[in-house]
Amino acid sequence: MRIRTLTGSLATVLVMSFPLLSGGPAGAAPSGVPEQSLAARVLTYDASGSAEFRSAVDRGAAVWNESVDAVELRPAASGQRADIRVLADNGWPRALPAGLGGGTVYIGRQAVTQGYDTIRISAHELGHILGLPDRKPGPCSSLMSGSSAGTACTNRYPNAAERAEVERNFAGARSGTGGAERTGSAGQAGPVPRAVPVMD
């Protein structure tokens, strides 16, 4: 019995000491082994009510998927309740966020008629759902400058600051702390849902 205990203890000491004897740190993963990648929070959208703007909505979602890692926008499956509903109407484009990562977007024909780029409108309004405010007046390089950049502006991509803000907004979903689930309701930290439409 005592011999078995000593043998087991000796084996443990040797296993723990081997990395130190071979020059490597004890308990560290070998260099060159990639860290486990963190999954993005998936938000679904329903663009079935976006009429002639369906392809612009899909492209606006793709812009965000190409720009950030912490969140991914996907079309909702048939019968699935979407996080984001996208509709077309004759008014001005706007977003009605219902907490971070959810709400309704309107692709308004009024701005399209005036000459604004439909994909920029889509990406901009989805930016509100991802927690970004308007940044008006602003340069064309800022997606969230919206209509203040003028009809000649066709930049559809968020700038570095806008990308970083979305990454921060959804960082909890990637770290497992649930930060992206925050809705701003009483007793919770996070962005407070807007009670009025975000008009652009």
mmCIF file of C-alpha atoms in Angstrom:
data_model
loop_
_atom_site.group_PDB
_atom_site.id
_atom_site.type_symbol
_atom_site.label_atom_id
_atom_site.label_comp_id
_atom_site.label_asym_id
_atom_site.label_seq_id
_atom_site.Cartn_x
_atom_site.Cartn_y
_atom_site.Cartn_z
ATOM 1 C CA MET A 1 0.000 0.000 0.000
ATOM 2 C CA ARG A 2 2.720 2.457 0.961
ATOM 3 C CA ILE A 3 4.781 1.483 -2.114
ATOM 4 C CA ARG A 4 1.784 2.180 -4.405
ATOM 5 C CA THR A 5 1.298 5.640 -2.830
ATOM 6 C CA LEU A 6 4.951 6.536 -3.213
ATOM 7 C CA THR A 7 4.975 5.308 -6.802
ATOM 8 C CA GLY A 8 1.874 7.378 -7.599
ATOM 9 C CA SER A 9 3.378 10.463 -5.941
ATOM 10 C CA LEU A 10 6.668 9.998 -7.754
ATOM 11 C CA ALA A 11 4.841 9.681 -11.080
ATOM 12 C CA THR A 12 2.916 12.903 -10.359
ATOM 13 C CA VAL A 13 6.123 14.790 -9.536
ATOM 14 C CA LEU A 14 7.783 13.565 -12.722
ATOM 15 C CA VAL A 15 4.790 14.484 -14.912
ATOM 16 C CA MET A 16 4.612 17.971 -13.387
ATOM 17 C CA SER A 17 8.399 18.466 -13.615
ATOM 18 C CA PHE A 18 8.873 17.268 -17.191
ATOM 19 C CA PRO A 19 7.863 20.586 -18.844
ATOM 20 C CA LEU A 20 10.235 22.461 -16.546
ATOM 21 C CA LEU A 21 13.093 20.083 -17.332
ATOM 22 C CA SER A 22 12.463 20.330 -21.069
ATOM 23 C CA GLY A 23 12.480 24.146 -20.984
ATOM 24 C CA GLY A 24 8.730 24.731 -21.405
ATOM 25 C CA PRO A 25 6.419 26.336 -18.857
ATOM 26 C CA ALA A 26 4.413 23.941 -16.702
ATOM 27 C CA GLY A 27 0.756 23.774 -17.602
ATOM 28 C CA ALA A 28 0.968 26.119 -20.606
ATOM 29 C CA ALA A 29 -0.466 25.205 -23.981
ATOM 30 C CA PRO A 30 2.126 24.724 -26.678
ATOM 31 C CA SER A 31 2.750 27.839 -28.728
ATOM 32 C CA GLY A 32 1.099 27.753 -32.108
ATOM 33 C CA VAL A 33 -2.108 26.214 -30.736
ATOM 34 C CA PRO A 34 -4.901 28.675 -31.560
ATOM 35 C CA GLU A 35 -7.163 29.816 -28.761
ATOM 36 C CA GLN A 36 -10.742 28.641 -29.022
ATOM 37 C CA SER A 37 -12.608 31.101 -31.214
ATOM 38 C CA LEU A 38 -15.654 32.715 -29.682
ATOM 39 C CA ALA A 39 -18.946 32.404 -31.528
ATOM 40 C CA ALA A 40 -20.825 35.476 -32.678
ATOM 41 C CA ARG A 41 -24.299 36.206 -31.369
ATOM 42 C CA VAL A 42 -26.713 35.372 -34.168
ATOM 43 C CA LEU A 43 -29.546 37.814 -34.825
ATOM 44 C CA THR A 44 -32.233 36.814 -37.279
ATOM 45 C CA TYR A 45 -34.087 39.220 -39.533
ATOM 46 C CA ASP A 46 -37.315 38.930 -41.496
ATOM 47 C CA ALA A 47 -37.213 40.985 -44.688
ATOM 48 C CA SER A 48 -40.371 39.470 -46.210
ATOM 49 C CA GLY A 49 -42.132 42.833 -45.825
ATOM 50 C CA SER A 50 -39.339 44.880 -47.378
ATOM 51 C CA ALA A 51 -40.845 44.652 -50.893
ATOM 52 C CA GLU A 52 -38.501 45.986 -53.601
ATOM 53 C CA PHE A 53 -35.754 46.545 -51.016
ATOM 54 C CA ARG A 54 -35.236 42.856 -50.161
ATOM 55 C CA SER A 55 -31.841 42.595 -51.875
ATOM 56 C CA ALA A 56 -30.715 45.899 -50.281
ATOM 57 C CA VAL A 57 -31.667 44.549 -46.841
ATOM 58 C CA ASP A 58 -29.747 41.324 -47.448
ATOM 59 C CA ARG A 59 -26.736 43.338 -48.617
ATOM 60 C CA GLY A 60 -26.985 45.697 -45.624
ATOM 61 C CA ALA A 61 -26.922 42.668 -43.303
ATOM 62 C CA ALA A 62 -23.938 41.275 -45.219
ATOM 63 C CA VAL A 63 -22.096 44.577 -44.714
ATOM 64 C CA TRP A 64 -22.340 44.103 -40.945
ATOM 65 C CA ASN A 65 -21.346 40.441 -41.199
ATOM 66 C CA GLU A 66 -18.230 41.482 -43.118
ATOM 67 C CA SER A 67 -17.457 44.300 -40.662
ATOM 68 C CA VAL A 68 -17.802 42.813 -37.157
ATOM 69 C CA ASP A 69 -17.117 39.512 -35.417
ATOM 70 C CA ALA A 70 -19.289 39.675 -32.297
ATOM 71 C CA VAL A 71 -22.644 39.542 -34.078
ATOM 72 C CA GLU A 72 -23.974 37.871 -37.220
ATOM 73 C CA LEU A 73 -27.197 38.776 -39.036
ATOM 74 C CA ARG A 74 -29.017 35.885 -40.717
ATOM 75 C CA PRO A 75 -32.366 35.624 -42.489
ATOM 76 C CA ALA A 76 -34.952 33.984 -40.241
ATOM 77 C CA ALA A 77 -36.014 30.480 -41.168
ATOM 78 C CA SER A 78 -39.582 29.927 -42.317
ATOM 79 C CA GLY A 79 -41.876 30.080 -39.287
ATOM 80 C CA GLN A 80 -39.093 31.376 -37.012
ATOM 81 C CA ARG A 81 -39.749 34.526 -34.991
ATOM 82 C CA ALA A 82 -37.114 37.034 -36.108
ATOM 83 C CA ASP A 83 -35.190 39.393 -33.844
ATOM 84 C CA ILE A 84 -35.444 42.143 -36.468
ATOM 85 C CA ARG A 85 -38.371 42.867 -38.764
ATOM 86 C CA VAL A 86 -37.700 44.928 -41.896
ATOM 87 C CA LEU A 87 -40.565 46.663 -43.684
ATOM 88 C CA ALA A 88 -40.951 49.023 -46.644
ATOM 89 C CA ASP A 89 -43.217 52.053 -46.475
ATOM 90 C CA ASN A 90 -43.663 55.446 -48.102
ATOM 91 C CA GLY A 91 -42.204 57.450 -45.200
ATOM 92 C CA TRP A 92 -38.668 58.311 -44.175
ATOM 93 C CA PRO A 93 -36.292 55.452 -43.157
ATOM 94 C CA ARG A 94 -36.302 54.758 -39.424
ATOM 95 C CA ALA A 95 -35.597 52.152 -36.796
ATOM 96 C CA LEU A 96 -37.605 51.222 -33.725
ATOM 97 C CA PRO A 97 -35.123 49.352 -31.508
ATOM 98 C CA ALA A 98 -36.656 47.058 -28.901
ATOM 99 C CA GLY A 99 -33.505 46.515 -26.868
ATOM 100 C CA LEU A 100 -30.078 45.655 -28.185
ATOM 101 C CA GLY A 101 -30.346 43.358 -31.191
ATOM 102 C CA GLY A 102 -34.065 43.559 -31.790
ATOM 103 C CA GLY A 103 -36.718 45.810 -33.259
ATOM 104 C CA THR A 104 -38.249 47.001 -36.504
ATOM 105 C CA VAL A 105 -36.586 48.769 -39.417
ATOM 106 C CA TYR A 106 -38.459 50.729 -42.070
ATOM 107 C CA ILE A 107 -36.831 51.270 -45.456
ATOM 108 C CA GLY A 108 -38.738 54.424 -46.392
ATOM 109 C CA ARG A 109 -39.347 55.185 -50.033
ATOM 110 C CA GLN A 110 -39.188 58.940 -49.380
ATOM 111 C CA ALA A 111 -35.387 58.841 -48.986
ATOM 112 C CA VAL A 112 -35.015 56.479 -51.939
ATOM 113 C CA THR A 113 -37.062 58.841 -54.108
ATOM 114 C CA GLN A 114 -34.760 61.686 -53.046
ATOM 115 C CA GLY A 115 -31.761 59.686 -54.263
ATOM 116 C CA TYR A 116 -30.289 58.060 -51.128
ATOM 117 C CA ASP A 117 -28.543 54.712 -51.581
ATOM 118 C CA THR A 118 -30.770 51.785 -50.538
ATOM 119 C CA ILE A 119 -27.947 49.597 -49.209
ATOM 120 C CA ARG A 120 -26.540 52.494 -47.153
ATOM 121 C CA ILE A 121 -30.034 53.073 -45.748
ATOM 122 C CA SER A 122 -30.378 49.405 -44.855
ATOM 123 C CA ALA A 123 -26.938 49.140 -43.212
ATOM 124 C CA HIS A 124 -27.509 52.438 -41.360
ATOM 125 C CA GLU A 125 -30.886 51.389 -39.945
ATOM 126 C CA LEU A 126 -29.523 47.972 -38.942
ATOM 127 C CA GLY A 127 -26.750 49.901 -37.177
ATOM 128 C CA HIS A 128 -29.408 51.391 -34.889
ATOM 129 C CA ILE A 129 -30.613 47.878 -34.017
ATOM 130 C CA LEU A 130 -26.991 47.028 -33.169
ATOM 131 C CA GLY A 131 -26.926 49.902 -30.683
ATOM 132 C CA LEU A 132 -25.465 52.796 -32.706
ATOM 133 C CA PRO A 133 -26.887 56.327 -32.520
ATOM 134 C CA ASP A 134 -27.054 58.838 -35.354
ATOM 135 C CA ARG A 135 -23.898 60.901 -35.797
ATOM 136 C CA LYS A 136 -25.172 64.004 -37.557
ATOM 137 C CA PRO A 137 -23.859 65.994 -39.137
ATOM 138 C CA GLY A 138 -21.144 63.697 -40.246
ATOM 139 C CA PRO A 139 -18.896 62.797 -43.140
ATOM 140 C CA CYS A 140 -19.695 60.139 -45.723
ATOM 141 C CA SER A 141 -17.061 57.898 -44.095
ATOM 142 C CA SER A 142 -19.417 57.522 -41.117
ATOM 143 C CA LEU A 143 -22.262 55.120 -41.849
ATOM 144 C CA MET A 144 -24.216 56.568 -38.949
ATOM 145 C CA SER A 145 -24.029 60.086 -40.399
ATOM 146 C CA GLY A 146 -27.056 58.958 -42.387
ATOM 147 C CA SER A 147 -28.751 61.512 -44.583
ATOM 148 C CA SER A 148 -26.456 64.346 -43.425
ATOM 149 C CA ALA A 149 -23.754 62.973 -45.753
ATOM 150 C CA GLY A 150 -25.954 63.778 -48.773
ATOM 151 C CA THR A 151 -27.348 61.774 -51.653
ATOM 152 C CA ALA A 152 -23.952 61.489 -53.358
ATOM 153 C CA CYS A 153 -22.671 59.387 -50.429
ATOM 154 C CA THR A 154 -22.843 55.673 -51.158
ATOM 155 C CA ASN A 155 -20.521 54.459 -48.388
ATOM 156 C CA ARG A 156 -22.218 51.394 -46.966
ATOM 157 C CA TYR A 157 -19.612 50.389 -44.396
ATOM 158 C CA PRO A 158 -19.218 51.450 -40.761
ATOM 159 C CA ASN A 159 -15.998 53.230 -39.889
ATOM 160 C CA ALA A 160 -13.512 51.885 -37.312
ATOM 161 C CA ALA A 161 -15.194 53.632 -34.356
ATOM 162 C CA GLU A 162 -18.634 52.328 -35.352
ATOM 163 C CA ARG A 163 -17.312 48.781 -35.772
ATOM 164 C CA ALA A 164 -15.589 48.955 -32.376
ATOM 165 C CA GLU A 165 -18.770 50.190 -30.703
ATOM 166 C CA VAL A 166 -20.796 47.264 -32.061
ATOM 167 C CA GLU A 167 -18.060 44.848 -30.986
ATOM 168 C CA ARG A 168 -18.259 46.316 -27.464
ATOM 169 C CA ASN A 169 -22.063 46.211 -27.464
ATOM 170 C CA PHE A 170 -22.046 42.480 -28.193
ATOM 171 C CA ALA A 171 -18.846 41.514 -26.362
ATOM 172 C CA GLY A 172 -20.797 39.773 -23.584
ATOM 173 C CA ALA A 173 -22.267 37.302 -26.059
ATOM 174 C CA ARG A 174 -18.760 36.259 -27.102
ATOM 175 C CA SER A 175 -17.299 36.059 -23.596
ATOM 176 C CA GLY A 176 -20.256 34.174 -22.195
ATOM 177 C CA THR A 177 -21.255 36.923 -19.766
ATOM 178 C CA GLY A 178 -24.509 37.571 -21.573
ATOM 179 C CA GLY A 179 -23.819 41.260 -22.177
ATOM 180 C CA ALA A 180 -25.551 41.200 -25.532
ATOM 181 C CA GLU A 181 -28.779 40.130 -23.902
ATOM 182 C CA ARG A 182 -29.036 43.433 -22.038
ATOM 183 C CA THR A 183 -32.192 45.345 -22.830
ATOM 184 C CA GLY A 184 -31.866 48.292 -20.489
ATOM 185 C CA SER A 185 -34.944 47.334 -18.467
ATOM 186 C CA ALA A 186 -35.087 48.210 -14.796
ATOM 187 C CA GLY A 187 -32.207 46.795 -12.836
ATOM 188 C CA GLN A 188 -30.132 45.839 -15.867
ATOM 189 C CA ALA A 189 -27.137 47.564 -17.340
ATOM 190 C CA GLY A 190 -26.940 48.292 -21.012
ATOM 191 C CA PRO A 191 -28.468 50.497 -23.650
ATOM 192 C CA VAL A 192 -32.011 51.649 -23.000
ATOM 193 C CA PRO A 193 -34.383 50.867 -25.883
ATOM 194 C CA ARG A 194 -35.559 53.983 -27.665
ATOM 195 C CA ALA A 195 -39.214 54.710 -27.070
ATOM 196 C CA VAL A 196 -39.467 56.771 -30.248
ATOM 197 C CA PRO A 197 -38.390 55.973 -33.784
ATOM 198 C CA VAL A 198 -34.836 56.805 -34.786
ATOM 199 C CA MET A 199 -35.503 58.960 -37.825
ATOM 200 C CA ASP A 200 -32.733 59.299 -40.368
#
